[in-house]
């Protein structure tokens, strides 16, 4: 990253680790400290960075001298031995490092010296075994990975007491990247499409998840196709040929039963549901109601209609008028059947009309237009994931259809989705991709209310299953492991440090044929009640886009005052951004935030080379005494 990188937030977090947490020493660790006070029985007060502790020394020393110490025992008290003699105050860090390398018989490689220099400035204790392992990683870094990033990763592993193993190191390194996720996904998808060795069920499950991630708006396209086909079936102006094509497509996609005809396709059976949620349950409840319970039915229907935010006020008024007319009639099984049919027609008309304006909207029960429409024409109830699968199947079959009318419906649906793009659509796309990736599925398994069927079909658990296969081709295994490593890296790079929390998400996005990598890094704090403090945060967006190329958005929130800085090489975006500032200000004000300003900047050309030294300089100024 040329302008802003993961390092600034991480360095802030690491600094808090050093100053706010007590120093926890382990046997074998080496550090640099100064003797501040001597006590009887060879006990001494040692200062390491900003912290002090009492330890027993192997030999008497002089107060004021600085040494490298090694921990030889921690129970019942900390015991230290001297690794090097007293350090002259005028000695340089390089001289101190060389003295330590000679004393501990460590290799004097450039990587080892860089490693020790980093940890001296970071004031962290590190063991000989950790030094040797870290040196191996630094020597074997792949092309495109900087040693500065690798050192930050090693520091994080030691601070958070992670196992010093290659899998963790590679996952953390991968999780810090801000690009490449789309390429990894594409490579995996191409190998999967050609594979002939996997079981057909596993291959199909993986293909479905890859497709769901690659096309986050496919379900909404399917919803638009469904609404248009249902409109054609209920519209008297539609030709018989078009009605038959619509009916055939709905049957082929598993939405209507094979025995459905133009006369009975909307027939629905009586089932009593309490309480009413889906539109189809309205019809089933009417059909199942006994005449003597008609008054209770009327109250239920009016209550459901009033709370349904997917209907317009005019539509609610029309439905209530229909209910009032029914309430004035003598109630019998025949009038209930007629009322159910009228209500079904009214709801089908309303929800098909509203689909265009509310593609990305859900009601209070998290139901969307497609859920209500499917409930009005299907006999059996489906889960949300089953409904999504039906929509994807409908889109697939419609695209493959040779019928001009169906092709026209698909074209109109795709145009509708494209024209409906707004903040809700973007939020929906991010949630869809993250859900189908299943990055945190392990944590979700502990949630008793979780949909285990949906979790099992996410990409990450499917990759686990794939990697257990014995006959998996080497190329496929490597591609799956790269994808798994990237997802594990996001989890490992995210975490908490006291009240401070950091979250990293990398999302491969594809909008209307254009692909992009989007990485979000959120850093904030938690309140005493365990909830996020919405008054303070920093959010970094790293975007790799086809037209705008590399873009970084740095949003900082201080006491609900928001400052946004956009980094991009294209000078023309200043004029493009100007009209959007007013909408941003209004949107933030609605959430009780105040916009301080939006600043458009180009990347600093020389910043890429200067990131390492700048960070080091900042660390060096934080204290005189250093840990190794």
Coordinates of C-alpha atoms in Angstrom, one line a residue:
X1 CA 0.0 0.0 0.0
X2 CA 1.4 3.3 -1.0
X3 CA -0.4 5.8 1.2
X4 CA -1.9 4.1 4.2
X5 CA -1.2 0.5 5.3
X6 CA -2.2 -1.9 8.1
X7 CA 0.9 -0.8 10.0
X8 CA -0.3 2.5 11.5
X9 CA -3.2 0.9 13.3
X10 CA -1.2 -2.1 14.2
X11 CA 1.7 0.0 15.6
X12 CA -0.8 1.9 17.7
X13 CA -2.2 -1.4 19.0
X14 CA 1.3 -2.8 19.7
X15 CA 2.3 0.3 21.6
X16 CA -0.7 -0.2 23.9
X17 CA 0.3 -3.8 24.5
X18 CA 3.7 -2.6 25.7
X19 CA 2.6 0.1 28.0
X20 CA -0.8 -1.1 29.4
X21 CA -0.1 -4.8 30.0
X22 CA 2.3 -6.1 32.7
X23 CA 5.5 -7.6 31.4
X24 CA 5.1 -11.4 31.3
X25 CA 8.5 -13.1 31.1
X26 CA 9.1 -16.8 30.1
X27 CA 12.1 -19.0 30.7
X28 CA 14.7 -18.6 28.0
X29 CA 13.7 -15.1 26.9
X30 CA 16.3 -12.4 26.4
X31 CA 15.8 -8.7 27.0
X32 CA 17.7 -5.5 27.6
X33 CA 17.2 -3.8 30.9
X34 CA 18.7 -1.3 33.3
X35 CA 19.3 -2.0 37.0
X36 CA 17.5 0.8 38.9
X37 CA 17.9 -0.3 42.5
X38 CA 19.8 -3.1 44.4
X39 CA 18.4 -5.0 47.4
X40 CA 19.8 -7.6 49.8
X41 CA 20.2 -11.3 48.7
X42 CA 21.1 -10.2 45.1
X43 CA 17.5 -8.9 44.5
X44 CA 17.3 -5.9 42.1
X45 CA 14.7 -3.6 40.5
X46 CA 15.0 -3.9 36.7
X47 CA 13.5 -1.4 34.3
X48 CA 12.5 -2.6 30.8
X49 CA 11.1 0.1 28.7
X50 CA 8.4 1.8 30.8
X51 CA 8.0 -1.1 33.2
X52 CA 9.8 -2.2 36.3
X53 CA 9.9 -5.5 38.2
X54 CA 11.9 -7.2 40.9
X55 CA 14.2 -10.2 40.1
X56 CA 17.0 -12.2 41.6
X57 CA 20.4 -11.9 39.8
X58 CA 23.0 -14.6 39.5
X59 CA 25.9 -12.3 40.4
X60 CA 26.0 -8.9 42.1
X61 CA 25.9 -6.0 39.7
X62 CA 26.1 -2.2 39.9
X63 CA 23.0 0.1 39.9
X64 CA 22.7 2.2 36.8
X65 CA 24.3 -0.4 34.4
X66 CA 22.4 -1.8 31.4
X67 CA 22.8 -5.4 30.4
X68 CA 21.2 -8.1 28.3
X69 CA 19.5 -10.5 30.6
X70 CA 18.1 -14.0 30.1
X71 CA 15.3 -15.5 32.1
X72 CA 16.4 -18.7 33.9
X73 CA 13.5 -19.2 36.2
X74 CA 10.0 -17.7 36.9
X75 CA 8.8 -19.7 39.9
X76 CA 8.6 -18.7 42.8
X77 CA 10.4 -15.6 41.6
X78 CA 11.9 -14.3 38.4
X79 CA 15.6 -15.3 38.1
X80 CA 18.0 -13.7 35.6
X81 CA 21.5 -14.4 34.3
X82 CA 23.7 -11.9 32.5
X83 CA 24.1 -12.5 28.8
X84 CA 26.5 -9.5 28.1
X85 CA 28.6 -7.2 30.2
X86 CA 27.5 -3.6 31.0
X87 CA 26.5 -1.6 27.9
X88 CA 28.3 1.7 27.4
X89 CA 25.7 4.5 27.1
X90 CA 27.4 5.7 23.9
X91 CA 27.2 2.3 22.1
X92 CA 25.0 2.2 19.0
X93 CA 22.1 -0.3 18.6
X94 CA 24.2 -2.1 16.0
X95 CA 27.1 -2.5 18.5
X96 CA 24.7 -3.8 21.1
X97 CA 23.2 -6.3 18.6
X98 CA 26.6 -7.6 17.7
X99 CA 27.5 -8.1 21.3
X100 CA 24.4 -10.1 21.9
X101 CA 24.9 -12.2 18.8
X102 CA 28.4 -13.2 20.0
X103 CA 27.3 -13.9 23.5
X104 CA 24.4 -16.2 22.5
X105 CA 26.3 -17.7 19.5
X106 CA 23.7 -16.6 17.0
X107 CA 24.3 -16.3 13.3
X108 CA 25.4 -12.7 12.2
X109 CA 23.2 -12.7 9.1
X110 CA 21.5 -9.5 7.8
X111 CA 18.1 -11.0 8.6
X112 CA 19.1 -11.8 12.2
X113 CA 20.4 -8.3 12.7
X114 CA 17.3 -6.7 11.2
X115 CA 15.1 -9.0 13.4
X116 CA 16.9 -8.0 16.6
X117 CA 17.0 -4.3 15.6
X118 CA 13.2 -4.4 15.2
X119 CA 12.5 -6.2 18.5
X120 CA 14.9 -3.9 20.4
X121 CA 12.9 -0.9 19.2
X122 CA 9.6 -2.6 19.8
X123 CA 10.8 -3.4 23.4
X124 CA 9.6 -7.0 23.3
X125 CA 11.3 -10.1 24.9
X126 CA 12.1 -12.9 22.5
X127 CA 13.7 -16.3 23.0
X128 CA 16.6 -17.8 21.1
X129 CA 14.3 -20.4 19.4
X130 CA 12.0 -17.7 18.3
X131 CA 14.9 -15.7 16.8
X132 CA 16.1 -18.7 14.8
X133 CA 12.7 -19.5 13.5
X134 CA 12.0 -15.9 12.5
X135 CA 15.3 -15.7 10.8
X136 CA 14.4 -18.7 8.6
X137 CA 11.1 -17.0 7.6
X138 CA 12.8 -13.7 6.7
X139 CA 15.3 -15.6 4.5
X140 CA 12.6 -17.4 2.6
X141 CA 10.1 -14.6 1.9
X142 CA 8.3 -14.9 -1.4
X143 CA 8.5 -12.2 -4.0
X144 CA 6.4 -9.2 -3.3
X145 CA 6.5 -9.6 0.5
X146 CA 8.5 -7.0 2.3
X147 CA 10.6 -7.7 5.4
X148 CA 8.9 -4.8 7.2
X149 CA 5.5 -6.6 6.8
X150 CA 7.1 -9.9 7.9
X151 CA 8.6 -8.3 11.0
X152 CA 5.2 -6.8 12.0
X153 CA 3.7 -10.3 11.6
X154 CA 6.3 -12.0 13.8
X155 CA 5.9 -9.3 16.4
X156 CA 2.2 -9.9 16.5
X157 CA 2.7 -13.6 16.9
X158 CA 5.0 -13.1 19.9
X159 CA 2.8 -10.4 21.5
X160 CA -0.3 -12.5 21.2
X161 CA 1.5 -15.7 22.2
X162 CA 0.6 -17.5 19.0
X163 CA 2.4 -20.7 18.1
X164 CA 5.6 -20.0 16.1
X165 CA 4.7 -22.3 13.3
X166 CA 4.7 -21.7 9.5
X167 CA 0.9 -22.1 9.1
X168 CA 0.2 -19.3 11.5
X169 CA 2.9 -17.1 10.0
X170 CA 1.7 -17.6 6.4
X171 CA -2.0 -17.1 7.4
X172 CA -1.1 -13.8 9.2
X173 CA 1.0 -12.6 6.2
X174 CA -1.8 -13.5 3.8
X175 CA -4.5 -11.8 6.0
X176 CA -2.6 -8.5 5.9
X177 CA -2.7 -8.3 2.1
X178 CA -5.1 -5.8 0.5
X179 CA -5.3 -7.4 -2.9
X180 CA -5.2 -10.8 -4.6
X181 CA -8.3 -12.4 -3.1
X182 CA -10.2 -12.1 -6.4
X183 CA -7.3 -13.8 -8.3
X184 CA -7.2 -16.6 -5.7
X185 CA -10.9 -17.2 -6.0
X186 CA -10.8 -17.1 -9.9
X187 CA -7.9 -19.7 -9.9
X188 CA -9.8 -22.0 -7.6
X189 CA -13.1 -21.6 -9.6
X190 CA -11.3 -22.5 -12.9
X191 CA -9.7 -25.6 -11.4
X192 CA -13.0 -26.6 -9.9
X193 CA -14.8 -26.3 -13.2
X194 CA -12.3 -28.6 -14.9
X195 CA -12.1 -31.2 -12.1
X196 CA -13.2 -34.8 -12.7
X197 CA -11.8 -36.4 -9.5
X198 CA -14.1 -35.0 -6.8
X199 CA -17.5 -36.4 -5.8
X200 CA -20.2 -34.7 -7.8
X201 CA -22.1 -33.6 -4.6
X202 CA -19.0 -31.9 -3.1
X203 CA -18.0 -30.3 -6.5
X204 CA -21.6 -29.0 -6.9
X205 CA -21.7 -27.6 -3.4
X206 CA -18.4 -25.8 -4.0
X207 CA -19.5 -24.5 -7.4
X208 CA -22.7 -23.1 -5.9
X209 CA -20.8 -21.2 -3.2
X210 CA -18.2 -19.9 -5.6
X211 CA -21.0 -18.7 -7.9
X212 CA -22.9 -17.1 -4.9
X213 CA -19.7 -15.1 -4.0
X214 CA -19.0 -14.2 -7.6
X215 CA -22.5 -12.9 -8.2
X216 CA -23.8 -11.2 -5.1
X217 CA -26.9 -9.8 -6.9
X218 CA -28.0 -13.0 -8.6
X219 CA -30.8 -13.7 -6.0
X220 CA -32.1 -10.2 -6.6
X221 CA -32.0 -10.7 -10.3
X222 CA -34.0 -13.9 -9.7
X223 CA -36.5 -12.0 -7.6
X224 CA -37.0 -9.5 -10.5
X225 CA -37.5 -12.4 -13.0
X226 CA -40.0 -14.1 -10.6
X227 CA -42.0 -10.9 -10.2
X228 CA -42.1 -10.4 -14.0
X229 CA -43.1 -13.9 -14.7
X230 CA -45.9 -13.9 -12.1
X231 CA -47.1 -10.5 -13.5
X232 CA -47.4 -12.1 -16.9
X233 CA -49.5 -15.0 -15.5
X234 CA -51.9 -12.6 -13.8
X235 CA -52.1 -9.9 -16.5
X236 CA -55.0 -10.4 -18.9
X237 CA -53.0 -8.4 -21.6
X238 CA -50.3 -11.1 -21.7
X239 CA -50.5 -13.4 -24.7
X240 CA -51.3 -17.1 -24.2
X241 CA -47.9 -18.0 -25.7
X242 CA -46.1 -15.7 -23.2
X243 CA -48.2 -17.1 -20.3
X244 CA -47.2 -20.7 -21.3
X245 CA -43.5 -19.7 -21.5
X246 CA -43.7 -18.1 -18.0
X247 CA -45.5 -21.2 -16.6
X248 CA -43.0 -23.5 -18.2
X249 CA -40.0 -21.6 -16.8
X250 CA -41.4 -21.6 -13.2
X251 CA -42.0 -25.3 -13.4
X252 CA -38.6 -26.0 -14.9
X253 CA -37.0 -24.1 -12.0
X254 CA -38.8 -26.0 -9.3
X255 CA -41.0 -23.1 -8.2
X256 CA -44.3 -24.5 -9.4
X257 CA -45.1 -28.3 -9.4
X258 CA -45.0 -30.1 -12.8
X259 CA -48.7 -30.7 -12.8
X260 CA -49.5 -26.9 -12.5
X261 CA -51.6 -25.4 -15.3
X262 CA -52.7 -21.9 -16.2
X263 CA -56.0 -22.6 -14.3
X264 CA -54.6 -24.0 -11.0
X265 CA -51.0 -22.7 -10.7
X266 CA -51.9 -20.4 -7.8
X267 CA -54.0 -22.9 -5.8
X268 CA -52.9 -22.9 -2.2
X269 CA -53.9 -25.4 0.6
X270 CA -55.3 -24.6 4.0
X271 CA -52.7 -24.4 6.9
X272 CA -53.1 -22.6 10.1
X273 CA -50.0 -20.5 11.1
X274 CA -49.6 -18.5 14.3
X275 CA -48.5 -15.8 14.0
X276 CA -48.8 -14.8 10.4
X277 CA -45.4 -13.7 8.8
X278 CA -45.3 -14.6 5.1
X279 CA -48.0 -13.5 2.7
X280 CA -48.7 -17.1 1.9
X281 CA -49.6 -17.7 5.5
X282 CA -52.3 -15.1 5.2
X283 CA -54.1 -17.2 2.6
X284 CA -53.5 -20.5 4.4
X285 CA -54.9 -19.0 7.6
X286 CA -58.0 -17.7 5.8
X287 CA -58.7 -21.1 4.3
X288 CA -58.2 -22.9 7.6
X289 CA -60.4 -20.5 9.6
X290 CA -63.7 -21.7 10.9
X291 CA -66.7 -19.3 10.3
X292 CA -67.2 -18.7 14.0
X293 CA -63.6 -17.4 14.2
X294 CA -64.0 -14.8 11.5
X295 CA -63.7 -11.7 13.8
X296 CA -60.4 -12.9 15.2
X297 CA -59.2 -13.5 11.6
X298 CA -60.1 -9.9 10.6
X299 CA -58.0 -8.6 13.5
X300 CA -55.1 -10.8 12.5
X301 CA -55.2 -9.6 8.9
X302 CA -55.4 -5.9 9.8
X303 CA -52.5 -6.3 12.2
X304 CA -50.3 -8.0 9.7
X305 CA -51.1 -5.5 6.9
X306 CA -50.4 -2.5 9.2
X307 CA -46.9 -3.9 10.1
X308 CA -45.9 -4.9 6.6
X309 CA -43.3 -2.3 5.4
X310 CA -43.0 -3.9 2.0
X311 CA -46.5 -2.7 1.1
X312 CA -47.3 0.9 0.2
X313 CA -49.9 2.9 2.2
X314 CA -52.2 2.8 -0.8
X315 CA -51.9 -1.0 -1.0
X316 CA -52.6 -1.4 2.7
X317 CA -55.7 0.7 2.3
X318 CA -56.9 -1.5 -0.6
X319 CA -56.3 -4.7 1.4
X320 CA -58.1 -3.3 4.5
X321 CA -61.1 -2.4 2.2
X322 CA -61.1 -6.0 1.0
X323 CA -61.1 -7.2 4.6
X324 CA -63.9 -4.7 5.6
X325 CA -66.1 -6.0 2.7
X326 CA -65.6 -9.6 3.8
X327 CA -66.4 -8.6 7.4
X328 CA -69.8 -7.3 6.2
X329 CA -70.8 -10.6 4.5
X330 CA -72.4 -13.7 6.2
X331 CA -69.4 -15.9 6.9
X332 CA -69.4 -19.4 5.5
X333 CA -66.9 -21.8 4.0
X334 CA -67.7 -20.5 0.5
X335 CA -67.2 -16.8 1.4
X336 CA -63.9 -17.7 3.1
X337 CA -62.7 -19.5 0.0
X338 CA -63.7 -16.6 -2.2
X339 CA -62.0 -14.1 0.2
X340 CA -58.8 -16.2 0.2
X341 CA -58.7 -16.1 -3.6
X342 CA -59.3 -12.3 -3.7
X343 CA -56.6 -11.7 -1.0
X344 CA -54.1 -13.9 -2.9
X345 CA -54.7 -12.0 -6.1
X346 CA -54.4 -8.7 -4.2
X347 CA -51.1 -9.7 -2.5
X348 CA -49.6 -11.1 -5.7
X349 CA -50.3 -7.9 -7.5
X350 CA -48.9 -5.8 -4.7
X351 CA -45.6 -7.7 -4.2
X352 CA -44.9 -8.1 -7.9
X353 CA -45.4 -4.3 -8.4
X354 CA -43.2 -3.4 -5.4
X355 CA -40.3 -5.7 -6.3
X356 CA -38.7 -3.1 -8.5
X357 CA -38.6 -0.5 -5.8
X358 CA -37.7 -2.8 -2.8
X359 CA -35.3 -5.3 -4.2
X360 CA -32.9 -4.9 -1.3
X361 CA -35.5 -4.3 1.4
X362 CA -36.6 -6.7 4.1
X363 CA -39.5 -6.6 6.5
X364 CA -39.5 -6.9 10.3
X365 CA -39.1 -10.7 10.0
X366 CA -36.1 -10.3 7.6
X367 CA -38.3 -11.5 4.7
X368 CA -37.8 -10.1 1.2
X369 CA -40.1 -9.8 -1.8
X370 CA -39.1 -13.2 -3.1
X371 CA -39.9 -14.9 0.2
X372 CA -43.5 -13.4 0.1
X373 CA -44.0 -14.2 -3.6
X374 CA -42.8 -17.8 -3.2
X375 CA -45.0 -18.3 -0.2
X376 CA -48.0 -17.2 -2.2
X377 CA -47.5 -19.8 -4.9
X378 CA -45.7 -22.8 -3.3
X379 CA -47.4 -25.4 -1.2
X380 CA -44.4 -26.2 1.1
X381 CA -42.6 -23.7 3.2
X382 CA -38.9 -23.1 2.3
X383 CA -36.0 -21.8 4.4
X384 CA -34.3 -18.6 3.2
X385 CA -31.3 -20.5 1.8
X386 CA -33.7 -22.8 -0.2
X387 CA -35.4 -19.8 -1.6
X388 CA -32.1 -18.3 -2.6
X389 CA -31.2 -21.5 -4.4
X390 CA -34.5 -21.4 -6.3
X391 CA -33.8 -17.8 -7.4
X392 CA -30.3 -18.8 -8.7
X393 CA -31.8 -21.8 -10.5
X394 CA -34.4 -19.5 -12.1
X395 CA -31.8 -17.1 -13.3
X396 CA -29.6 -19.9 -14.7
X397 CA -32.6 -21.5 -16.6
X398 CA -33.8 -18.2 -17.9
X399 CA -30.4 -17.2 -19.3
X400 CA -30.2 -20.6 -21.0
X401 CA -33.7 -20.3 -22.5
X402 CA -34.0 -19.8 -26.2
X403 CA -37.5 -18.2 -25.8
X404 CA -37.5 -14.5 -26.8
X405 CA -40.0 -13.6 -24.1
X406 CA -37.8 -15.2 -21.3
X407 CA -34.7 -13.5 -22.7
X408 CA -36.4 -10.2 -22.6
X409 CA -37.5 -10.8 -19.0
X410 CA -33.9 -11.6 -18.0
X411 CA -32.6 -8.4 -19.7
X412 CA -35.2 -6.3 -17.9
X413 CA -34.4 -7.9 -14.6
X414 CA -30.6 -7.3 -14.9
X415 CA -31.2 -3.7 -15.9
X416 CA -33.5 -3.2 -12.9
X417 CA -30.9 -4.5 -10.5
X418 CA -28.2 -2.3 -12.0
X419 CA -30.4 0.8 -11.7
X420 CA -31.3 -0.1 -8.1
X421 CA -27.6 0.2 -6.9
X422 CA -27.4 2.3 -3.7
X423 CA -26.0 2.0 -0.2
X424 CA -28.4 -0.8 0.7
X425 CA -27.3 -2.7 -2.3
X426 CA -23.6 -2.4 -1.4
X427 CA -24.3 -3.4 2.2
X428 CA -26.3 -6.4 0.8
X429 CA -23.4 -7.4 -1.5
X430 CA -20.8 -7.3 1.4
X431 CA -23.1 -9.3 3.7
X432 CA -23.8 -11.9 1.0
X433 CA -20.2 -12.4 0.1
X434 CA -19.0 -12.7 3.8
X435 CA -21.9 -15.0 4.6
X436 CA -21.1 -17.4 1.7
X437 CA -17.4 -17.3 2.4
X438 CA -18.1 -18.5 6.0
X439 CA -14.9 -16.9 7.4
X440 CA -16.1 -17.2 11.0
X441 CA -18.1 -20.4 10.7
X442 CA -16.3 -22.0 13.6
X443 CA -17.6 -19.3 16.0
X444 CA -21.1 -19.5 14.4
X445 CA -21.3 -23.2 15.3
X446 CA -21.4 -22.2 19.0
X447 CA -24.6 -20.2 18.4
X448 CA -27.6 -22.3 19.4
X449 CA -29.9 -20.3 17.0
X450 CA -27.6 -20.8 14.0
X451 CA -28.9 -22.4 10.8
X452 CA -26.6 -25.4 10.7
X453 CA -27.8 -26.4 7.2
X454 CA -26.8 -23.0 5.9
X455 CA -23.5 -23.0 7.7
X456 CA -22.5 -26.4 6.3
X457 CA -22.9 -25.1 2.8
X458 CA -20.6 -22.1 3.3
X459 CA -17.3 -22.1 1.4
X460 CA -14.9 -22.5 4.3
X461 CA -16.4 -25.7 5.7
X462 CA -16.7 -27.0 2.2
X463 CA -12.9 -26.3 1.8
X464 CA -12.3 -28.3 5.0
X465 CA -14.1 -31.2 3.5
X466 CA -12.2 -30.8 0.2
X467 CA -8.8 -30.9 1.9
X468 CA -9.7 -34.2 3.6
X469 CA -10.1 -35.9 0.2
X470 CA -7.3 -38.3 -0.5
X471 CA -7.5 -38.1 -4.3
X472 CA -7.4 -34.3 -4.7
X473 CA -5.1 -33.2 -7.5
X474 CA -2.0 -31.2 -6.3
X475 CA -3.0 -28.0 -8.1
X476 CA -6.5 -28.1 -6.6
X477 CA -5.1 -28.8 -3.1
X478 CA -2.7 -25.8 -3.4
X479 CA -5.4 -23.5 -4.6
X480 CA -7.8 -24.6 -1.8
X481 CA -5.0 -24.1 0.8
X482 CA -4.2 -20.6 -0.5
X483 CA -7.9 -19.7 -0.2
X484 CA -8.1 -21.2 3.3
X485 CA -4.9 -19.5 4.4
X486 CA -6.3 -16.1 3.3
X487 CA -9.5 -16.6 5.2
X488 CA -7.7 -17.8 8.3
X489 CA -5.4 -14.8 8.1
X490 CA -8.3 -12.5 8.3
X491 CA -9.4 -14.1 11.6
X492 CA -5.9 -14.1 13.0
X493 CA -5.3 -10.5 12.0
X494 CA -8.5 -9.5 13.7
X495 CA -8.6 -9.5 17.5
X496 CA -8.9 -7.5 20.7
X497 CA -6.5 -5.9 23.1
X498 CA -8.2 -4.8 26.3
X499 CA -10.9 -2.3 25.2
X500 CA -9.3 -2.0 21.8
X501 CA -10.6 -4.2 18.9
X502 CA -9.5 -4.6 15.4
X503 CA -11.4 -6.3 12.6
X504 CA -10.1 -7.1 9.1
X505 CA -12.3 -8.3 6.3
X506 CA -11.2 -8.9 2.7
X507 CA -14.0 -9.3 0.2
X508 CA -13.8 -10.3 -3.5
X509 CA -16.5 -8.4 -5.3
X510 CA -17.9 -8.6 -8.8
X511 CA -20.4 -6.0 -10.1
X512 CA -21.8 -6.4 -13.6
X513 CA -18.7 -8.0 -15.0
X514 CA -16.2 -5.8 -13.1
X515 CA -14.1 -7.4 -10.4
X516 CA -12.4 -5.7 -7.5
X517 CA -10.7 -6.5 -4.2
X518 CA -12.1 -4.7 -1.2
X519 CA -10.4 -4.8 2.2
X520 CA -11.9 -3.2 5.3
X521 CA -9.9 -2.6 8.5
X522 CA -11.9 -1.3 11.5
X523 CA -10.2 -0.2 14.7
X524 CA -12.2 0.9 17.7
X525 CA -12.9 0.3 21.3
X526 CA -15.4 -1.5 23.5
X527 CA -17.4 0.1 26.3
X528 CA -17.6 -1.5 29.8
X529 CA -20.9 -3.1 28.8
X530 CA -19.1 -5.1 26.0
X531 CA -20.7 -3.1 23.2
X532 CA -18.8 -1.1 20.5
X533 CA -18.3 2.5 21.3
X534 CA -19.8 4.2 18.3
X535 CA -18.3 7.6 19.2
X536 CA -14.7 6.7 18.3
X537 CA -13.4 4.5 15.4
X538 CA -11.0 4.4 12.5
X539 CA -12.0 2.6 9.3
X540 CA -9.7 2.0 6.4
X541 CA -11.1 0.8 3.0
X542 CA -8.5 -0.6 0.5
X543 CA -10.1 -0.9 -2.9
X544 CA -8.6 -2.3 -6.2
X545 CA -11.0 -1.2 -9.0
X546 CA -10.8 -1.6 -12.7
X547 CA -11.4 2.1 -13.6
X548 CA -10.1 4.0 -10.5
X549 CA -7.3 1.5 -9.8
X550 CA -5.9 1.6 -6.2
X551 CA -8.0 3.6 -3.8
X552 CA -7.8 4.1 0.0
X553 CA -10.5 5.6 2.1
X554 CA -9.5 6.6 5.6
X555 CA -12.4 7.5 7.8
X556 CA -11.8 8.7 11.4
X557 CA -14.5 9.2 14.0
X558 CA -13.7 11.3 17.1
X559 CA -16.6 12.0 19.4
X560 CA -19.0 11.4 16.5
X561 CA -17.2 13.9 14.2
X562 CA -16.3 12.2 11.0
X563 CA -13.3 13.1 8.8
X564 CA -12.9 11.2 5.4
X565 CA -9.7 11.2 3.4
X566 CA -9.7 9.6 -0.1
X567 CA -6.3 8.6 -1.6
X568 CA -6.2 8.1 -5.4
X569 CA -3.9 8.9 -8.3
X570 CA -6.7 10.3 -10.5
X571 CA -7.0 14.0 -10.1
X572 CA -10.5 14.0 -11.7
X573 CA -12.3 12.4 -8.8
X574 CA -12.3 15.7 -7.0
X575 CA -15.0 17.0 -9.3
X576 CA -16.9 13.6 -9.2
X577 CA -16.9 13.6 -5.4
X578 CA -18.1 17.1 -4.9
X579 CA -21.8 16.4 -5.5
X580 CA -21.7 13.4 -3.2
X581 CA -20.6 15.3 -0.1
X582 CA -24.0 16.8 0.6
X583 CA -25.6 13.4 0.5
X584 CA -22.9 12.0 2.8
X585 CA -23.4 14.9 5.3
X586 CA -27.1 14.3 5.4
X587 CA -26.7 10.5 5.7
X588 CA -24.3 10.9 8.6
X589 CA -26.5 13.5 10.3
X590 CA -29.4 11.0 10.2
X591 CA -27.2 8.7 12.3
X592 CA -26.3 11.5 14.7
X593 CA -22.8 12.0 13.2
X594 CA -21.3 15.3 12.0
X595 CA -19.1 15.5 8.9
X596 CA -16.0 17.5 9.4
X597 CA -14.7 17.3 5.9
X598 CA -13.9 15.1 2.9
X599 CA -10.3 15.4 1.5
X600 CA -9.1 14.1 -1.8
X601 CA -5.3 13.4 -1.9
X602 CA -2.9 11.7 -4.2
X603 CA -0.5 9.0 -2.9
X604 CA 2.9 10.2 -1.7
X605 CA 5.2 8.9 -4.4
X606 CA 8.1 8.3 -1.9
X607 CA 6.0 6.9 0.9
X608 CA 6.4 3.2 -0.2
X609 CA 10.1 3.3 0.4
X610 CA 9.8 5.3 3.6
X611 CA 7.2 3.3 5.4
X612 CA 9.7 1.1 7.3
X613 CA 12.1 3.9 8.5
X614 CA 9.2 6.2 9.5
X615 CA 7.7 3.5 11.7
X616 CA 11.1 2.6 13.2
X617 CA 11.8 6.3 14.0
X618 CA 8.5 6.6 15.8
X619 CA 9.1 3.5 17.9
X620 CA 12.6 4.5 18.8
X621 CA 11.4 7.8 20.3
X622 CA 9.1 5.9 22.6
X623 CA 11.8 5.1 25.2
X624 CA 15.5 4.6 25.8
X625 CA 15.5 1.1 27.4
X626 CA 14.7 -1.7 25.0
X627 CA 13.7 -5.3 25.2
X628 CA 14.9 -8.1 22.9

